[in-house]
PDB file of C-alpha atoms in Angstrom:
ATOM      1  CA  MET H   1      15.489  13.391 -10.937  1.00 82.00           C
ATOM      2  CA  THR H   2      13.515  10.882  -8.612  1.00 90.00           C
ATOM      3  CA  LYS H   3      14.296  11.445  -4.959  1.00 97.00           C
ATOM      4  CA  ASN H   4      11.227   9.923  -2.761  1.00 98.00           C
ATOM      5  CA  ILE H   5       9.625   6.998  -3.965  1.00 98.00           C
ATOM      6  CA  LEU H   6       6.232   5.574  -2.435  1.00 98.00           C
ATOM      7  CA  VAL H   7       5.400   2.025  -2.542  1.00 98.00           C
ATOM      8  CA  PRO H   8       1.637   1.363  -1.305  1.00 97.00           C
ATOM      9  CA  VAL H   9       1.620  -2.429  -0.029  1.00 96.00           C
ATOM     10  CA  ASP H  10      -1.262  -4.550   0.916  1.00 92.00           C
ATOM     11  CA  GLY H  11       1.182  -8.121   1.170  1.00 90.00           C
ATOM     12  CA  SER H  12      -0.150  -9.321  -2.133  1.00 90.00           C
ATOM     13  CA  PRO H  13       2.538 -10.640  -4.971  1.00 92.00           C
ATOM     14  CA  LEU H  14       1.993  -7.673  -6.840  1.00 92.00           C
ATOM     15  CA  SER H  15       2.792  -5.258  -4.056  1.00 94.00           C
ATOM     16  CA  ARG H  16       5.927  -7.138  -3.276  1.00 96.00           C
ATOM     17  CA  ALA H  17       6.699  -6.980  -7.254  1.00 97.00           C
ATOM     18  CA  ALA H  18       5.882  -3.182  -6.689  1.00 98.00           C
ATOM     19  CA  LEU H  19       8.706  -2.906  -4.109  1.00 98.00           C
ATOM     20  CA  ARG H  20      11.124  -4.921  -5.888  1.00 98.00           C
ATOM     21  CA  HIS H  21      10.862  -2.733  -9.080  1.00 98.00           C
ATOM     22  CA  ALA H  22      11.252   0.374  -6.920  1.00 98.00           C
ATOM     23  CA  CYS H  23      14.416  -1.142  -5.169  1.00 98.00           C
ATOM     24  CA  LYS H  24      15.911  -2.035  -8.761  1.00 97.00           C
ATOM     25  CA  GLU H  25      14.790   0.921 -10.691  1.00 97.00           C
ATOM     26  CA  PHE H  26      15.592   3.917  -8.296  1.00 97.00           C
ATOM     27  CA  PRO H  27      18.686   2.992  -6.282  1.00 96.00           C
ATOM     28  CA  ASP H  28      19.347   6.575  -5.463  1.00 96.00           C
ATOM     29  CA  ALA H  29      16.001   7.319  -4.420  1.00 98.00           C
ATOM     30  CA  SER H  30      14.494   7.063  -0.729  1.00 98.00           C
ATOM     31  CA  ILE H  31      11.629   4.519  -0.488  1.00 98.00           C
ATOM     32  CA  THR H  32       8.695   4.720   1.793  1.00 98.00           C
ATOM     33  CA  VAL H  33       6.320   1.692   2.427  1.00 98.00           C
ATOM     34  CA  LEU H  34       3.077   2.568   3.106  1.00 98.00           C
ATOM     35  CA  HIS H  35       0.429   0.300   4.068  1.00 96.00           C
ATOM     36  CA  VAL H  36      -3.236   1.444   4.486  1.00 94.00           C
ATOM     37  CA  VAL H  37      -5.865  -0.435   6.428  1.00 89.00           C
ATOM     38  CA  ASP H  38      -9.133   0.185   4.787  1.00 84.00           C
ATOM     39  CA  LEU H  39     -11.686   0.413   7.449  1.00 76.00           C
ATOM     40  CA  PHE H  40     -14.280  -1.181   5.459  1.00 71.00           C
ATOM     41  CA  GLU H  41     -12.195  -3.896   4.031  1.00 68.00           C
ATOM     42  CA  PRO H  42      -9.550  -4.528   6.419  1.00 54.00           C
ATOM     43  CA  GLY H  43      -8.856  -8.180   5.114  1.00 54.00           C
ATOM     44  CA  TYR H  44      -8.103  -6.889   1.442  1.00 51.00           C
ATOM     45  CA  GLY H  45      -4.789  -8.053   0.322  1.00 51.00           C
ATOM     46  CA  VAL H  46      -2.880 -10.720   2.135  1.00 49.00           C
ATOM     47  CA  TYR H  47      -4.399 -10.650   5.307  1.00 51.00           C
ATOM     48  CA  SER H  48      -7.717 -12.209   4.392  1.00 48.00           C
ATOM     49  CA  ASP H  49      -8.166 -14.056   7.801  1.00 52.00           C
ATOM     50  CA  PHE H  50      -8.099 -10.102   9.245  1.00 51.00           C
ATOM     51  CA  GLU H  51     -12.025 -10.459   8.800  1.00 52.00           C
ATOM     52  CA  THR H  52     -13.225  -7.868  11.626  1.00 47.00           C
ATOM     53  CA  SER H  53     -17.054  -6.857  10.334  1.00 52.00           C
ATOM     54  CA  TYR H  54     -18.072  -8.335  13.547  1.00 53.00           C
ATOM     55  CA  GLU H  55     -15.485  -9.438  16.089  1.00 57.00           C
ATOM     56  CA  PRO H  56     -14.112  -7.209  17.169  1.00 63.00           C
ATOM     57  CA  LEU H  57     -16.622  -4.923  16.471  1.00 70.00           C
ATOM     58  CA  ALA H  58     -15.081  -2.622  13.684  1.00 68.00           C
ATOM     59  CA  GLY H  59     -13.328   0.706  15.152  1.00 70.00           C
ATOM     60  CA  SER H  60     -13.015  -0.547  18.754  1.00 81.00           C
ATOM     61  CA  GLU H  61      -9.854  -0.481  20.162  1.00 87.00           C
ATOM     62  CA  GLU H  62      -9.422  -4.251  19.776  1.00 87.00           C
ATOM     63  CA  TRP H  63      -9.978  -4.000  16.266  1.00 81.00           C
ATOM     64  CA  TYR H  64      -7.202  -1.198  16.054  1.00 85.00           C
ATOM     65  CA  GLU H  65      -4.990  -3.513  17.667  1.00 88.00           C
ATOM     66  CA  ARG H  66      -5.490  -6.071  15.438  1.00 85.00           C
ATOM     67  CA  ALA H  67      -4.884  -3.641  12.458  1.00 85.00           C
ATOM     68  CA  GLU H  68      -1.874  -2.621  13.848  1.00 89.00           C
ATOM     69  CA  ALA H  69      -0.490  -5.834  14.504  1.00 90.00           C
ATOM     70  CA  ALA H  70      -1.439  -6.905  11.163  1.00 88.00           C
ATOM     71  CA  SER H  71       0.241  -3.808   9.684  1.00 92.00           C
ATOM     72  CA  GLU H  72       3.444  -4.375  11.255  1.00 95.00           C
ATOM     73  CA  GLN H  73       3.899  -7.525  10.118  1.00 94.00           C
ATOM     74  CA  LEU H  74       3.207  -6.641   6.779  1.00 95.00           C
ATOM     75  CA  LEU H  75       5.708  -3.735   6.841  1.00 97.00           C
ATOM     76  CA  GLU H  76       8.430  -6.132   8.374  1.00 98.00           C
ATOM     77  CA  GLU H  77       7.886  -8.421   5.351  1.00 97.00           C
ATOM     78  CA  ALA H  78       8.559  -5.028   3.226  1.00 98.00           C
ATOM     79  CA  ARG H  79      11.534  -4.211   5.276  1.00 98.00           C
ATOM     80  CA  ALA H  80      13.172  -7.510   4.885  1.00 98.00           C
ATOM     81  CA  LEU H  81      12.440  -7.489   0.955  1.00 98.00           C
ATOM     82  CA  ALA H  82      14.079  -4.259   0.645  1.00 98.00           C
ATOM     83  CA  ALA H  83      17.082  -5.962   2.835  1.00 98.00           C
ATOM     84  CA  ASP H  84      17.270  -8.539   0.437  1.00 98.00           C
ATOM     85  CA  HIS H  85      17.782  -5.900  -2.324  1.00 97.00           C
ATOM     86  CA  ASP H  86      20.544  -3.862  -0.009  1.00 97.00           C
ATOM     87  CA  ARG H  87      18.054  -1.243   0.707  1.00 98.00           C
ATOM     88  CA  THR H  88      16.563   0.496   3.526  1.00 97.00           C
ATOM     89  CA  VAL H  89      12.989   1.767   3.545  1.00 98.00           C
ATOM     90  CA  SER H  90      10.790   3.899   5.497  1.00 98.00           C
ATOM     91  CA  THR H  91       7.914   2.355   6.723  1.00 98.00           C
ATOM     92  CA  THR H  92       4.011   3.783   7.864  1.00 98.00           C
ATOM     93  CA  SER H  93       0.765   2.612   8.197  1.00 96.00           C
ATOM     94  CA  GLU H  94      -2.671   4.650   7.856  1.00 94.00           C
ATOM     95  CA  ILE H  95      -6.214   3.533   8.596  1.00 90.00           C
ATOM     96  CA  GLY H  96      -8.659   4.801   5.945  1.00 91.00           C
ATOM     97  CA  ASP H  97      -9.494   4.535   2.105  1.00 93.00           C
ATOM     98  CA  PRO H  98      -6.606   3.425   0.379  1.00 94.00           C
ATOM     99  CA  LYS H  99      -7.444   5.338  -2.554  1.00 93.00           C
ATOM    100  CA  ARG H 100      -7.539   8.799  -0.892  1.00 96.00           C
ATOM    101  CA  ILE H 101      -4.891   8.241   1.709  1.00 97.00           C
ATOM    102  CA  ILE H 102      -2.080   7.105  -1.137  1.00 98.00           C
ATOM    103  CA  VAL H 103      -2.996  10.298  -2.904  1.00 98.00           C
ATOM    104  CA  GLU H 104      -2.887  12.588  -0.148  1.00 98.00           C
ATOM    105  CA  TYR H 105       0.253  11.038   1.396  1.00 98.00           C
ATOM    106  CA  ALA H 106       2.123  11.851  -1.991  1.00 98.00           C
ATOM    107  CA  ASP H 107       1.057  15.337  -1.828  1.00 97.00           C
ATOM    108  CA  GLU H 108       1.746  16.296   1.671  1.00 97.00           C
ATOM    109  CA  GLU H 109       5.147  13.944   2.066  1.00 97.00           C
ATOM    110  CA  ASP H 110       6.965  15.563  -1.099  1.00 93.00           C
ATOM    111  CA  ILE H 111       6.742  12.141  -3.190  1.00 98.00           C
ATOM    112  CA  ASP H 112       7.870  12.774  -6.829  1.00 96.00           C
ATOM    113  CA  HIS H 113       6.815   9.056  -7.951  1.00 98.00           C
ATOM    114  CA  ILE H 114       4.545   6.555  -6.824  1.00 98.00           C
ATOM    115  CA  VAL H 115       5.076   2.606  -7.489  1.00 98.00           C
ATOM    116  CA  LEU H 116       1.933   0.733  -7.183  1.00 96.00           C
ATOM    117  CA  GLY H 117       1.043  -2.809  -7.948  1.00 93.00           C
ATOM    118  CA  ALA H 118      -1.942  -3.056 -10.138  1.00 88.00           C
ATOM    119  CA  HIS H 119      -4.561  -5.933  -9.275  1.00 75.00           C
ATOM    120  CA  GLY H 120      -7.406  -5.951 -11.362  1.00 59.00           C
ATOM    121  CA  ARG H 121      -9.356  -8.627  -9.511  1.00 56.00           C
ATOM    122  CA  ARG H 122     -12.948  -8.131 -10.900  1.00 51.00           C
ATOM    123  CA  GLU H 123     -14.144  -8.833 -13.742  1.00 53.00           C
ATOM    124  CA  ASP H 124     -15.272  -5.383 -14.857  1.00 54.00           C
ATOM    125  CA  ARG H 125     -11.777  -4.170 -13.981  1.00 49.00           C
ATOM    126  CA  PRO H 126      -9.671  -6.762 -16.037  1.00 51.00           C
ATOM    127  CA  VAL H 127      -6.325  -4.783 -16.282  1.00 53.00           C
ATOM    128  CA  PHE H 128      -6.192  -2.861 -12.796  1.00 60.00           C
ATOM    129  CA  GLY H 129      -8.231  -2.444  -9.872  1.00 72.00           C
ATOM    130  CA  SER H 130     -10.246   0.551  -8.553  1.00 83.00           C
ATOM    131  CA  VAL H 131      -7.308   1.403  -6.225  1.00 89.00           C
ATOM    132  CA  ALA H 132      -4.795   2.030  -9.003  1.00 91.00           C
ATOM    133  CA  GLU H 133      -7.502   3.647 -11.301  1.00 90.00           C
ATOM    134  CA  ILE H 134      -8.252   6.108  -9.065  1.00 92.00           C
ATOM    135  CA  VAL H 135      -4.764   6.839  -7.961  1.00 95.00           C
ATOM    136  CA  ALA H 136      -3.585   7.228 -11.498  1.00 93.00           C
ATOM    137  CA  ARG H 137      -6.000   9.800 -11.858  1.00 94.00           C
ATOM    138  CA  ARG H 138      -5.606  11.544  -9.343  1.00 96.00           C
ATOM    139  CA  ALA H 139      -2.115  11.428  -8.294  1.00 97.00           C
ATOM    140  CA  ARG H 140      -0.160  14.582  -8.921  1.00 97.00           C
ATOM    141  CA  VAL H 141       3.147  12.822  -9.489  1.00 98.00           C
ATOM    142  CA  PRO H 142       4.448  10.175 -12.173  1.00 97.00           C
ATOM    143  CA  LEU H 143       2.957   6.734 -11.001  1.00 97.00           C
ATOM    144  CA  THR H 144       4.349   3.099 -12.494  1.00 97.00           C
ATOM    145  CA  LEU H 145       1.846   0.467 -12.257  1.00 95.00           C
ATOM    146  CA  VAL H 146       3.409  -2.762 -11.894  1.00 94.00           C
ATOM    147  CA  ARG H 147       1.401  -6.207 -12.905  1.00 85.00           C
TER     148      ARG H 147
END
């Protein structure tokens, strides 16, 4: 029986679809929403205006403040979406490589299922993106990919 679901979000329509899917398909499970700010592609996902390669300097205090504000906005949207389905979710954010952080978080936090939106934004990955591919290969728990 699935008890703890992890739903990584990046603000994209597919990550919102993954959260809706988790809310509907796992009514008795606890859901944790995770947003990973990619240090090298901080604007990946919905916050394309969060371009911080040059100003503020990546890794500076101002950069972290902007990353935290963007992440909190995204997590608030996730909490609201879950509330629309009469669900409450736990939320957390981290900074790092999403492919690595998602798998590590699932291992360390007793997650027993991951629900992930699968993008496939590049021509060489038409079915799903690199994050979904790596998580699917490395996760030690069942994974549902939402397209």
